[in-house]
Coordinates of C-alpha atoms in Angstrom, one line a residue:
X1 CA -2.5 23.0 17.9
X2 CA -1.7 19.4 19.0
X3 CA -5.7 18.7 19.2
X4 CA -6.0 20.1 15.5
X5 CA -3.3 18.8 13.9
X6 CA -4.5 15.3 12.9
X7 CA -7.6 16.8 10.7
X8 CA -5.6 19.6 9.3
X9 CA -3.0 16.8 8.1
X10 CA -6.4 14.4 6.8
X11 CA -8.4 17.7 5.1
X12 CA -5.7 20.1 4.2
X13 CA -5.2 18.2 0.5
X14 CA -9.1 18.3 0.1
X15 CA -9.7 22.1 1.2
X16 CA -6.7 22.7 -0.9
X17 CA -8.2 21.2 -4.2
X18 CA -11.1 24.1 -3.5
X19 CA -8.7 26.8 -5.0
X20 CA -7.4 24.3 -7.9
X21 CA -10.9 24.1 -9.0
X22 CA -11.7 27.5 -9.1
X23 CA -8.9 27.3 -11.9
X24 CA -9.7 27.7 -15.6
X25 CA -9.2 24.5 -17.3
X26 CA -7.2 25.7 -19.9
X27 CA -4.6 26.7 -17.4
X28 CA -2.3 23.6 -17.2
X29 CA 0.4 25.0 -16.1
X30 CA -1.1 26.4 -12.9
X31 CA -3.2 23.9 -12.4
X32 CA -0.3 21.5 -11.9
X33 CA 1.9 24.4 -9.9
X34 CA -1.4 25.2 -7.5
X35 CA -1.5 21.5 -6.9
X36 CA 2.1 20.8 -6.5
X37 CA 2.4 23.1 -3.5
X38 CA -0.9 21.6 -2.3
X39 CA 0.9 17.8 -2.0
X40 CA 4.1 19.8 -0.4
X41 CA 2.3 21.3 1.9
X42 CA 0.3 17.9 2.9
X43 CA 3.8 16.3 3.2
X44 CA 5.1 19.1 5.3
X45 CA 1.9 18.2 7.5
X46 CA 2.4 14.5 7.8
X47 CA 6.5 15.5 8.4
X48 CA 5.4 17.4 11.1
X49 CA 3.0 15.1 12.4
X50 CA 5.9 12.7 12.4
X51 CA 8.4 14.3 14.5
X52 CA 5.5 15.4 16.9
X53 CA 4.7 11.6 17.3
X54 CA 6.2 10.2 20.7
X55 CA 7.3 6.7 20.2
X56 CA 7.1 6.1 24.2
X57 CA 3.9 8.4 25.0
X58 CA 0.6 6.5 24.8
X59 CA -0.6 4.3 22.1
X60 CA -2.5 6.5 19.7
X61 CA -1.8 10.2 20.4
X62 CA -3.2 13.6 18.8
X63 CA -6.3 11.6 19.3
X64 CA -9.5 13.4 18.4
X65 CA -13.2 12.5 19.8
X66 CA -16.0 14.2 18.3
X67 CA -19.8 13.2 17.9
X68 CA -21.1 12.5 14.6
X69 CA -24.4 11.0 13.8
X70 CA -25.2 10.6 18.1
X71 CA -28.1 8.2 17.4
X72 CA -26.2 5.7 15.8
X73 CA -22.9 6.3 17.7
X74 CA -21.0 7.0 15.2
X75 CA -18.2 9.5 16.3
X76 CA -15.3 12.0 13.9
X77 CA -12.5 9.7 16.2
X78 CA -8.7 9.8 15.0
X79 CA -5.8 8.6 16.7
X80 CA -2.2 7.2 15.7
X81 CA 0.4 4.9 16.7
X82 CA 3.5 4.3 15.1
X83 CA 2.9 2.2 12.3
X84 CA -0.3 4.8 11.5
X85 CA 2.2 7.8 11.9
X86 CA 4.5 6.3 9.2
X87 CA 2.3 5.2 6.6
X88 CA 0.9 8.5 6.5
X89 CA 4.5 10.1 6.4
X90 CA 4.7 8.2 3.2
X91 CA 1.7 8.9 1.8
X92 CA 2.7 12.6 2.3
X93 CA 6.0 11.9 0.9
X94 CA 4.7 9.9 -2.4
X95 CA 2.0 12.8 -3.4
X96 CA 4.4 15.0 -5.2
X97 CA 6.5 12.5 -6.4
X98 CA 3.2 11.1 -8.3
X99 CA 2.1 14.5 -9.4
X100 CA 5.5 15.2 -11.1
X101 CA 5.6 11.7 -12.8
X102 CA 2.5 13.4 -14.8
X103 CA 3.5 16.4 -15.4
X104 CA 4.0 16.4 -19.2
X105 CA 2.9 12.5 -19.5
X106 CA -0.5 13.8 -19.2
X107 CA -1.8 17.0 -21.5
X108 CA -5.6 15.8 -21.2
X109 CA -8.8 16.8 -18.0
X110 CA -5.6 18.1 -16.2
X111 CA -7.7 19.7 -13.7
X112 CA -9.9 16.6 -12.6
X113 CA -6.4 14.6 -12.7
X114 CA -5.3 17.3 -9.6
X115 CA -8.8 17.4 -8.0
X116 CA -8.5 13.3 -8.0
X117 CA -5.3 13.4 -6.5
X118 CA -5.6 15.5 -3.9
X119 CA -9.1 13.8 -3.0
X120 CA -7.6 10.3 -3.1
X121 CA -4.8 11.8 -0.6
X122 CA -7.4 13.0 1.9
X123 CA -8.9 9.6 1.8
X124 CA -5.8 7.5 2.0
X125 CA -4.6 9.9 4.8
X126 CA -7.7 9.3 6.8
X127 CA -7.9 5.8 6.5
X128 CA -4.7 5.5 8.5
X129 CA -5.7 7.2 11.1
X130 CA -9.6 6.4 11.8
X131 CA -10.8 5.3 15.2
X132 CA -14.1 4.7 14.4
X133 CA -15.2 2.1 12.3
X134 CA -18.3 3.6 10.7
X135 CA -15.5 6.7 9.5
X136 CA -12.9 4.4 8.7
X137 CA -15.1 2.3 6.0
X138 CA -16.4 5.6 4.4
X139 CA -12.6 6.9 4.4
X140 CA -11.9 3.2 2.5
X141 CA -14.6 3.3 0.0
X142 CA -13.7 6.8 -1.0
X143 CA -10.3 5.6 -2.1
X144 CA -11.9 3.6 -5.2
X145 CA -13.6 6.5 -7.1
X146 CA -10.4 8.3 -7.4
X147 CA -8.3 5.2 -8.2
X148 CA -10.7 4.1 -10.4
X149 CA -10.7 7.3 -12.7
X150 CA -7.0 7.2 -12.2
X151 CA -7.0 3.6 -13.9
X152 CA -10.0 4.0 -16.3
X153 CA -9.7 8.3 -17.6
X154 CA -5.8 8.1 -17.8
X155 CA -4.6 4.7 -18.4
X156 CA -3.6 2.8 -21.6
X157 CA -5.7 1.3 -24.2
X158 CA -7.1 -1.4 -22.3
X159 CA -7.7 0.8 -19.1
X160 CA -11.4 0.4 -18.4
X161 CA -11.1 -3.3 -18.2
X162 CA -8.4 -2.8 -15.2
X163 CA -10.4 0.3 -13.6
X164 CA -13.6 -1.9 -13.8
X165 CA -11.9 -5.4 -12.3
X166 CA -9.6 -3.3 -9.5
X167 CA -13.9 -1.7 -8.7
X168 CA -15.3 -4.8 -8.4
X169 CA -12.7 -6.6 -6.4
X170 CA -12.2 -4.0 -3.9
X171 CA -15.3 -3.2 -3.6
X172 CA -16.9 -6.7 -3.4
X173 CA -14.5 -7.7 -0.8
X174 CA -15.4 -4.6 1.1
X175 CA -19.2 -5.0 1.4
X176 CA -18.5 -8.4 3.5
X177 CA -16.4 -6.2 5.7
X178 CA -19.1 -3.6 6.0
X179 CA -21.2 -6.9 7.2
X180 CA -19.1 -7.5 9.8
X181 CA -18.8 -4.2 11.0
X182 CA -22.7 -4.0 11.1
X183 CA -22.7 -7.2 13.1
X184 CA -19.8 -6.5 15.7
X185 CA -22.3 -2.7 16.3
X186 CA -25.2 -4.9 17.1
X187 CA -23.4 -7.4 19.2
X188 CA -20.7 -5.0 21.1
X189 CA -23.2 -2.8 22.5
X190 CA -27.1 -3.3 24.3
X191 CA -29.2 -1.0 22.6
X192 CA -29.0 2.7 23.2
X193 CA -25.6 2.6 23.9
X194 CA -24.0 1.1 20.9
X195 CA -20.8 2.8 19.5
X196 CA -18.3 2.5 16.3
X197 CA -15.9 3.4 18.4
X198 CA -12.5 1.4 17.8
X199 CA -11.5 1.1 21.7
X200 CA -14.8 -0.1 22.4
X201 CA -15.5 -2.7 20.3
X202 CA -12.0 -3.7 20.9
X203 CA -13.0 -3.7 24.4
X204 CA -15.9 -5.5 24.5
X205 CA -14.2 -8.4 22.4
X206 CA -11.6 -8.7 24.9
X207 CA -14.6 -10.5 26.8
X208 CA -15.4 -13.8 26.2
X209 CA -19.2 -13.7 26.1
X210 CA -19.5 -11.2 23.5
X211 CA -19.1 -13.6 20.6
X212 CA -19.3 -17.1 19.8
X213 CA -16.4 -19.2 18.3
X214 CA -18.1 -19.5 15.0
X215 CA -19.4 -16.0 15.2
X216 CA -15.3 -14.8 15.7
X217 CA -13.6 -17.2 12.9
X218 CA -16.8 -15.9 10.0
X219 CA -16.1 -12.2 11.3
X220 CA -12.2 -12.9 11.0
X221 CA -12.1 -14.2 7.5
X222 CA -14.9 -11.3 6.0
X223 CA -12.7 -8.8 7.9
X224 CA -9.6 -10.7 6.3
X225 CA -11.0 -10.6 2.8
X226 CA -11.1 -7.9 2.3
X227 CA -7.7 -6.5 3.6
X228 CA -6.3 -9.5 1.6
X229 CA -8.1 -8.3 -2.0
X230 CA -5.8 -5.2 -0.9
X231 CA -2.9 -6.6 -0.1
X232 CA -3.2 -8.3 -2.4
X233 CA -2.6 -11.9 -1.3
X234 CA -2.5 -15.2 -3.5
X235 CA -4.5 -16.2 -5.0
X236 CA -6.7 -12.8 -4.9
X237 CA -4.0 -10.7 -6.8
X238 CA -5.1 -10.8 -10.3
X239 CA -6.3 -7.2 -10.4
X240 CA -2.8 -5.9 -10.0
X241 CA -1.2 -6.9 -12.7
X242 CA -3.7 -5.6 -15.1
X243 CA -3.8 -2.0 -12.8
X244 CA -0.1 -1.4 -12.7
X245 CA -0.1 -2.3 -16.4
X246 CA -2.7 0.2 -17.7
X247 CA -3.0 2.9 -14.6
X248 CA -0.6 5.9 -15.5
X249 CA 2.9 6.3 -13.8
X250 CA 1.0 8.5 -11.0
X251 CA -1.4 5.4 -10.4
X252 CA 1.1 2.8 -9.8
X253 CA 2.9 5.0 -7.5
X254 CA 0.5 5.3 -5.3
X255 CA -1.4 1.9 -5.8
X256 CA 2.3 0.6 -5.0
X257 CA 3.7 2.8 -2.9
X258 CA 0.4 3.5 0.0
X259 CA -2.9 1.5 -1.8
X260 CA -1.7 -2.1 -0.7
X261 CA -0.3 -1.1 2.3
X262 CA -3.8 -0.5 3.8
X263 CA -4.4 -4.3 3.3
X264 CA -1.8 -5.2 5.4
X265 CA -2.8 -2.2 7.8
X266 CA -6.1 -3.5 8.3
X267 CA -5.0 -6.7 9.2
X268 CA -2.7 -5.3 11.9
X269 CA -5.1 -2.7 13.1
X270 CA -8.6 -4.1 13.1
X271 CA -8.6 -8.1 12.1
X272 CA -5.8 -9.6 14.3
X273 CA -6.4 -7.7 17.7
X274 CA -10.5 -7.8 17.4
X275 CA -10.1 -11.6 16.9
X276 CA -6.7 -12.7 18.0
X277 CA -7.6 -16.4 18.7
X278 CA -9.5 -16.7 15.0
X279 CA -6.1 -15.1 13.8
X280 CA -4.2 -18.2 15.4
X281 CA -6.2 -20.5 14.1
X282 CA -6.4 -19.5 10.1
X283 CA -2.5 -17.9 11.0
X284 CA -0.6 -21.3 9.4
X285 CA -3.3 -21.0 5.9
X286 CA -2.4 -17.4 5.6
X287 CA 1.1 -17.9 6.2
X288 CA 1.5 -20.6 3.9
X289 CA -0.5 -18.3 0.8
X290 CA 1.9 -15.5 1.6
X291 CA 5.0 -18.2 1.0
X292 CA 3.5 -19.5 -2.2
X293 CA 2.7 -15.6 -3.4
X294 CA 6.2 -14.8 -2.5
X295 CA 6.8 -17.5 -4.7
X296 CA 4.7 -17.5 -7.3
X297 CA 5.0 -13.6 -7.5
X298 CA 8.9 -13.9 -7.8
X299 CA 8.0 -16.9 -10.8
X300 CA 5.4 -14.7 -12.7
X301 CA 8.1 -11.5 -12.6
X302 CA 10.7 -13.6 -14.1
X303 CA 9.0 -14.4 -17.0
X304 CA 7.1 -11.0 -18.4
X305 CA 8.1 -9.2 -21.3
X306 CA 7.0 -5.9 -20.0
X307 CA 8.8 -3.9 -17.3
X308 CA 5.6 -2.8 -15.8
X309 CA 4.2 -6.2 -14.8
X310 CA 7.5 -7.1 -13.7
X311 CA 7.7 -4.9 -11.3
X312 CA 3.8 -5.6 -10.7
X313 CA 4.1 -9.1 -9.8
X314 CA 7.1 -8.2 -8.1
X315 CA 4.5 -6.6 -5.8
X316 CA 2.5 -9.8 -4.9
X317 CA 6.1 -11.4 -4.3
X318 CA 7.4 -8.5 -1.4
X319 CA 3.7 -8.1 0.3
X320 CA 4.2 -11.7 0.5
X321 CA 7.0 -11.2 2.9
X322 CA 5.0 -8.5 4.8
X323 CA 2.4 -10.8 5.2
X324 CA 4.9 -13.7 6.5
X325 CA 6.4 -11.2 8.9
X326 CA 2.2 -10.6 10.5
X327 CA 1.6 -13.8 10.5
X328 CA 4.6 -14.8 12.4
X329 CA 3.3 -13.1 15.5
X330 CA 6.8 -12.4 16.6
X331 CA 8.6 -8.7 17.3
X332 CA 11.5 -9.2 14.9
X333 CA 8.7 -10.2 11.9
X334 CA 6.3 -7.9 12.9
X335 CA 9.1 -4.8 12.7
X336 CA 10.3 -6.0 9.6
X337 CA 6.9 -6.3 8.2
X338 CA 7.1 -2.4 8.7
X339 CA 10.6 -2.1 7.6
X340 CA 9.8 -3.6 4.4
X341 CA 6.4 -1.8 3.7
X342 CA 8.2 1.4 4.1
X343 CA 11.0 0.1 1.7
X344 CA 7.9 -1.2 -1.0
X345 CA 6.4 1.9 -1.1
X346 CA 9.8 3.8 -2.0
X347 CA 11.6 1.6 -4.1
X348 CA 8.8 -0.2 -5.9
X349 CA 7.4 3.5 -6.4
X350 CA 10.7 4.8 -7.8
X351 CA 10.6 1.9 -10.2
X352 CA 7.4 2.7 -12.0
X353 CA 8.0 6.4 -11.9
X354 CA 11.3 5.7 -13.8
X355 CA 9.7 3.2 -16.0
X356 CA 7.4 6.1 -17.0
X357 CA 9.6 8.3 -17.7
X358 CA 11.8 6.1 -20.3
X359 CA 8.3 5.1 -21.3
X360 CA 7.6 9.4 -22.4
X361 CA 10.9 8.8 -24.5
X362 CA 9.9 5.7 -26.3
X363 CA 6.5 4.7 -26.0
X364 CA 7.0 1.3 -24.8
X365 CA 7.5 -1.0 -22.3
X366 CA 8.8 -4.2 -23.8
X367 CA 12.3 -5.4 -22.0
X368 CA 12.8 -6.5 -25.8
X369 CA 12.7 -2.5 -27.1
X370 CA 15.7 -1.5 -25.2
X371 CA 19.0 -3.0 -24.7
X372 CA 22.7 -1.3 -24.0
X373 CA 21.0 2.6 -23.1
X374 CA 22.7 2.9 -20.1
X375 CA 25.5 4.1 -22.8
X376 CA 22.9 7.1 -23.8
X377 CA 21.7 7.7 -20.5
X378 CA 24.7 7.0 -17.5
X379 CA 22.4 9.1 -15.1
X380 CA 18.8 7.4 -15.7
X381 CA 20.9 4.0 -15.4
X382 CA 22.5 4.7 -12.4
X383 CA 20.3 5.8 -10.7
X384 CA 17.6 3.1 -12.0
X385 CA 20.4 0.4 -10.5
X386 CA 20.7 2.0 -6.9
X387 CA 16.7 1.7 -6.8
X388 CA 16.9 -2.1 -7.9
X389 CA 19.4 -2.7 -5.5
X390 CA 17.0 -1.6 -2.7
X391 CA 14.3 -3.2 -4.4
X392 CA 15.9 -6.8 -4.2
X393 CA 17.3 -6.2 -0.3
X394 CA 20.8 -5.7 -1.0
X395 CA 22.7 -5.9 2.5
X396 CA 22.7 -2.6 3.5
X397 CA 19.6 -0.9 2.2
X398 CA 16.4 -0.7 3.8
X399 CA 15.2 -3.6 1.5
X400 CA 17.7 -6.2 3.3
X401 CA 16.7 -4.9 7.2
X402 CA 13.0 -5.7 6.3
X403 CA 13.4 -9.2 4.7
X404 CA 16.2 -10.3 7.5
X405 CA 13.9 -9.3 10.1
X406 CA 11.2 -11.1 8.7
X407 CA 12.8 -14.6 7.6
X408 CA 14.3 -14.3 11.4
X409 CA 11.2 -13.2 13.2
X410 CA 9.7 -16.6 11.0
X411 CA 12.6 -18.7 11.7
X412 CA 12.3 -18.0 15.4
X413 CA 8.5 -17.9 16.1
X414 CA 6.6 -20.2 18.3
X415 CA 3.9 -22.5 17.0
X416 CA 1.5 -21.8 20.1
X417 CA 0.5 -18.2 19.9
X418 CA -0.3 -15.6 22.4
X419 CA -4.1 -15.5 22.0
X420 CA -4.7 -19.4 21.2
X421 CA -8.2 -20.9 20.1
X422 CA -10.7 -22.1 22.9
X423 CA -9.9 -25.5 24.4
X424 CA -11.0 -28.2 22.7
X425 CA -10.0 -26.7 19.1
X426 CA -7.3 -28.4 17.1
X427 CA -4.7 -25.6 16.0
X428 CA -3.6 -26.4 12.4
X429 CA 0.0 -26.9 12.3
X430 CA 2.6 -25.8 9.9
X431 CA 6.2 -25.5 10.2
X432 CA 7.4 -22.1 10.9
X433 CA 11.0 -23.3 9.9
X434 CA 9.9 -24.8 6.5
X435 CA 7.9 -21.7 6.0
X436 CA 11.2 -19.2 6.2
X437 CA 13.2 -21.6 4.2
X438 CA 11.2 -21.4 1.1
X439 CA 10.2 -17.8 1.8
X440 CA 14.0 -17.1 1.5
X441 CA 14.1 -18.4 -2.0
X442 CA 12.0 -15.7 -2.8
X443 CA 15.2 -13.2 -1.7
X444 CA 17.2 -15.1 -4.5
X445 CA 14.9 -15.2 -7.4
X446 CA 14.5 -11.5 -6.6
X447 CA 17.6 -10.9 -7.3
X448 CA 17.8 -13.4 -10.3
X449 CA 14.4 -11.1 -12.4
X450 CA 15.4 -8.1 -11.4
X451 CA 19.3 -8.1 -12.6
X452 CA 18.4 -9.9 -15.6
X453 CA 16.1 -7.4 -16.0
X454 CA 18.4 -4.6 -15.6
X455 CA 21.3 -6.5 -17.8
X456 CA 18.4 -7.0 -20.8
X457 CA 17.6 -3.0 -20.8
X458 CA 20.6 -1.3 -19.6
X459 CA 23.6 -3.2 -20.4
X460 CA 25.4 -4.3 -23.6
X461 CA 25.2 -2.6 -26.9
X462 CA 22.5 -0.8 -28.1
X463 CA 20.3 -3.2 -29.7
X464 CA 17.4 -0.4 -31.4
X465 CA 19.0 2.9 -33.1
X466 CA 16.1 4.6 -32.4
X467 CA 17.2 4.8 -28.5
X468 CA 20.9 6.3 -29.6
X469 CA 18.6 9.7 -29.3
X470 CA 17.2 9.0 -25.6
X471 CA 17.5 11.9 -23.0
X472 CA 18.7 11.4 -19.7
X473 CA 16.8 12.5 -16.7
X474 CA 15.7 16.2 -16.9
X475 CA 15.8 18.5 -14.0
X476 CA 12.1 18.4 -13.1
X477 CA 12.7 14.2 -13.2
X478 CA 15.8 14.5 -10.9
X479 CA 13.1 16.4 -8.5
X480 CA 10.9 13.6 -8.9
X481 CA 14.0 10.8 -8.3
X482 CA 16.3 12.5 -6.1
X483 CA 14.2 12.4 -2.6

C-alpha cells in the first residue's frame, strides 16, 4: 500500500471529480455533497499520509520511481520529507473548509466551481511532492487555470482584471524557471543519459565543474523569481492584493492558506540546495526585501478600509517573516519558517472564510459598515478574536512559536554561511542583528491593525441599524470554523 499511497493521495481528488461530472448541472445540492466527501476523503489521505511519515526514516519516503517519456528522461518520481508531508496535510485539511465557505455564497456554474476545486487540489497536492523537475513544472502551471477561473468566473466586479494580472505574473515568472530547468537538463547530464530527476541534478551540482559562477547566480535568481512572484515578496506582491480582494472566500482560502506557500517551498526545495553558494551571496538582498515587506505589508494593512485587503497585505507582512527565517540559514529560523507557514495558512484562512461569511449577511466589506456587532453576534465575534489572536502571534498560539523562532534563528545566525561563494568573491554584508530588530516591529504593528481592526467592527455600539438583524454563525459555518 505504502508504494501506492503517495499517487492515490495526488489523484484521488481528480478521479473523484469524474463522478461529480457525470452530475446534472441542475443538481446543486449534490453536486456540492458529491464534492464535499471527495475533499474529506483527500484530507483523510493526506491525514494518513501524515502519520505514516517517519520523521527519523530517510529523507523523502513513500518515494515512487516510474519512467515517463524515457527519451527525454523524464520520470512519474514522488517523494516527501517533512516539510512536503505537512504542506500537503494542509492542503488536505483547507479543501473542505474552502468548499463550505461557497456553499450558498455561490448559486451560479456550481458544477465547474467543484470540478475546479478538486483539480486545483490534485495539482497543488502534486507539486509538494514532485521529484522530477519536468513533473513538478507541469504540476505548477496546472495550478493557474483553476485559480484563475476561481478569480476571474467567481469573483467581484472587477475580477477579470485580478484573474488576468495573478496569470500574467505567475506565469511570466514561471517561463524563466522553465529556462532554467531546460538549461540545468542540458548541462547535468552528457547526452543520452540526461534525466529530470531531482537527486540527480542535485547530484551533479554538488560538483564543482558542472556550472560556472555566473552560470549558478543567473540560474539562482530565474529559479528565485519565480518562487518569489509566489510568495509573494516585495516588491513583486501587487497581484495579491487585488486577488484576495475580488477572488471568492474559497479563493483566498486557498491562495492564502497553500498557493503562497509553494513560493517559499520552492525556495527550500529546489533554489537554495541546487545553488547554495548563489543563495549566500544574493541571501543579505533577499533578507533585507523580506524585512521591508514585513514592513511595508504591516504599513499598507494598517491603513485599508476594506477587511479583505487587510488581511491581504497582512499576507506580504507574515511571508515576510517566513522568508527572514530561510534566509537566515539557521535551524531555529528555518523551523519557525515552517511553524509560521503552517500557522498562515490556518489563521489567515479562517480570517477570509469569516470575512465571507459576514460579507453573505451584508454585502460589504468596508471596516466603516460595521461597528459594535459583536452585540448581535457574541459567537461570530468570539470566535473571529481567538483567530486574530493567532493571527498576530499571541504568546501561546502557534502564531507566537513561528515568529520567536524566527526573530531568534535571525538574531543568532552567522554572517559566513555553510555553502559560501568561491574564493575571490566579496560576500555582501548585512547585519543579521539589525535585520531581526526591525523585523520585530513588524510583530507590534501586527498587533496595532489587527486590534484596531477588530475594536472598529466588533466593539462599541452599533453604528448601522441595518446590522441589529445580523445572524450569528449557522451550523454548516461552525463546520466550516470549528476545525
Amino acid at each position: 500500500m505504502s508504494d501506492y499511497l503517495l499517487t492515490l493521495v495526488v489523484f484521488a481528488p481528480l478521479a473523484l471529480a469524474v463522478p461529480v461530472l457525470l452530475l446534472p448541472g441542475s443538481e446543486k445540492g449534490q453536486l456540492r455533497v458529491a464534492t464535499l466527501v471527495a475533499m474529506l476523503i483527500s484530507f483523510g489521505l493526506t491525514l494518513a499520509l501524515f502519520l505514516a511519515y517517519d520523521p527519523g526514516g530517510a529523507e523523502f519516503q513513500f518515494t515512487v520511481d516510474k519512467p515517463w517519456v524515457r527519451t527525454l528522461g523524464i520520470g512519474y518520481r514522488l517523494g516527501v520529507d517533512g516539510m512536503a508531508v505537512s504542506l500537503m496535510l494542509l492542503t488536505g485539511f483547507l479543501g473542505p473548509i474552502a468548499l463550505l465557505s461557497t456553499w450558498s455564497a455561490i448559486q451560479e456554474r456550481v458544477k465547474e466551481l467543484c470540478i475546479s476545486l478538486l483539480a486545483l487540489q490534485t495539482a497543488m497536492l502534486g507539486a509538494f511532492c514532485a521529484l522530477d523537475l519536468a513533473l513538478f513544472y507541469v504540476f505548477w502551471e496546472a495550478m493557474l487555470v483553476p485559480m484563475y477561473l476561481l478569480i476571474g468566473v467567481w469573483g467581484s466586479d472587477n475580477r477579470i482584471y485580478a484573474a488576468v494580472k495573478f496569470f500574467l505574473y505567475t506565469f511570466a515568472a514561471s517561463v524563466l524557471m522553465l529556462v532554467a530547468i531546460l538549461y540545468l537538463y542540458v548541462k547535468t547530464g552528457a547526452a543520452g543519459e540526461r534525466s529530470f530527476d531531482y537527486q540527480t541534478i542535485l547530484a551533479a551540482l554538488g560538483r564543482p565543474e558542472t556550472l560556472t559562477w555566473e552560470a549558478r547566480k543567473w540560474l539562482f535568481l530565474a529559479f528565485a523569481l519565480a518562487f518569489a512572484v509566489k510568495v509573494p515578496m516585495f516588491p513583486l506582491h501587487t497581484w495579491l492584493p487585488d486577488a484576495h480582494v475580488e477572488a471568492p472566500a474559497a479563493g483566498s482560502i486557498i491562495l492564502a492558506g497553500v498557493l503562497l506557500k509553494m513560493g517559499v517551498f520552492g525556495f527550500v526545495r529546489f533554489a537554495v540546495p541546487f545553488f547554495p553558494d548563489a543563495a549566500a551571496y544574493y541571501r543579505p538582498a533577499l533578507a533585507v526585501l523580506a524585512v521591508i515587506g514585513i514592513v511595508y505589508g504591516s504599513l499598507m494593512s494598517y491603513v485599508q478600509k476594506d477587511m479583505k485587503k487587510l488581511v491581504a497585505y497582512s499576507s506580504v507582512a507574515h511571508l515576510g517573516f517566513v522568508m527572514l527565517g530561510v534566509m537566515a540559514i539557521s535551524v531555529e529560523a528555518s523551523t519557525g519558517a515552517l511553524y509560521q507557514m503552517l500557522n498562515h495558512g490556518v489563521s489567515t484562512g479562517a480570517l477570509f472564510l469569516l470575512i465571507g461569511i459576514v460579507y453573505e449577511r451584508t454585502h460589504t466589506r468596508a471596516i466603516a459598515d460595521y461597528g459594535g456587532i459583536a452585540k448581535v453576534t457574541p459567537m461570530f465575534a468570539g470566535v473571529f478574536l481567538v483567530i486574530l489572536l493567532s493571527s498576530i502571534g499571541l504568546p501561546g498560539t502557534n502564531g507566537f512559536i513561528g515568529e520567536f523562532l524566527i526573530l531568534a534563528g535571525t538574531f543568532t545566525a552567522p554572517f559566513d554561511p555553510p555553502v559560501p561563494p568561491p574564493q575571490g568573491v566579496v560576500l555582501p554584508y548585512v547585519s543579521t542583528v539589525a535585520l531581526a530588530t526591525i523585523a520585530a516591529t513588524g510583530v507590534v504593528l501586527g498587533a496595532v491593525y489587527m486590534l484596531r481592526m477588530y475594536q472598529q467592527v466588533m466593539l462599541g455600539p452599533v453604528r448601522h441599524p441595518e446590522n441589529r438583524g445580523l445572524r450569528d454563525l449557522s451550523v454548516r459555518e461552525w463546520l466550516a470554523v470549528g476545525p
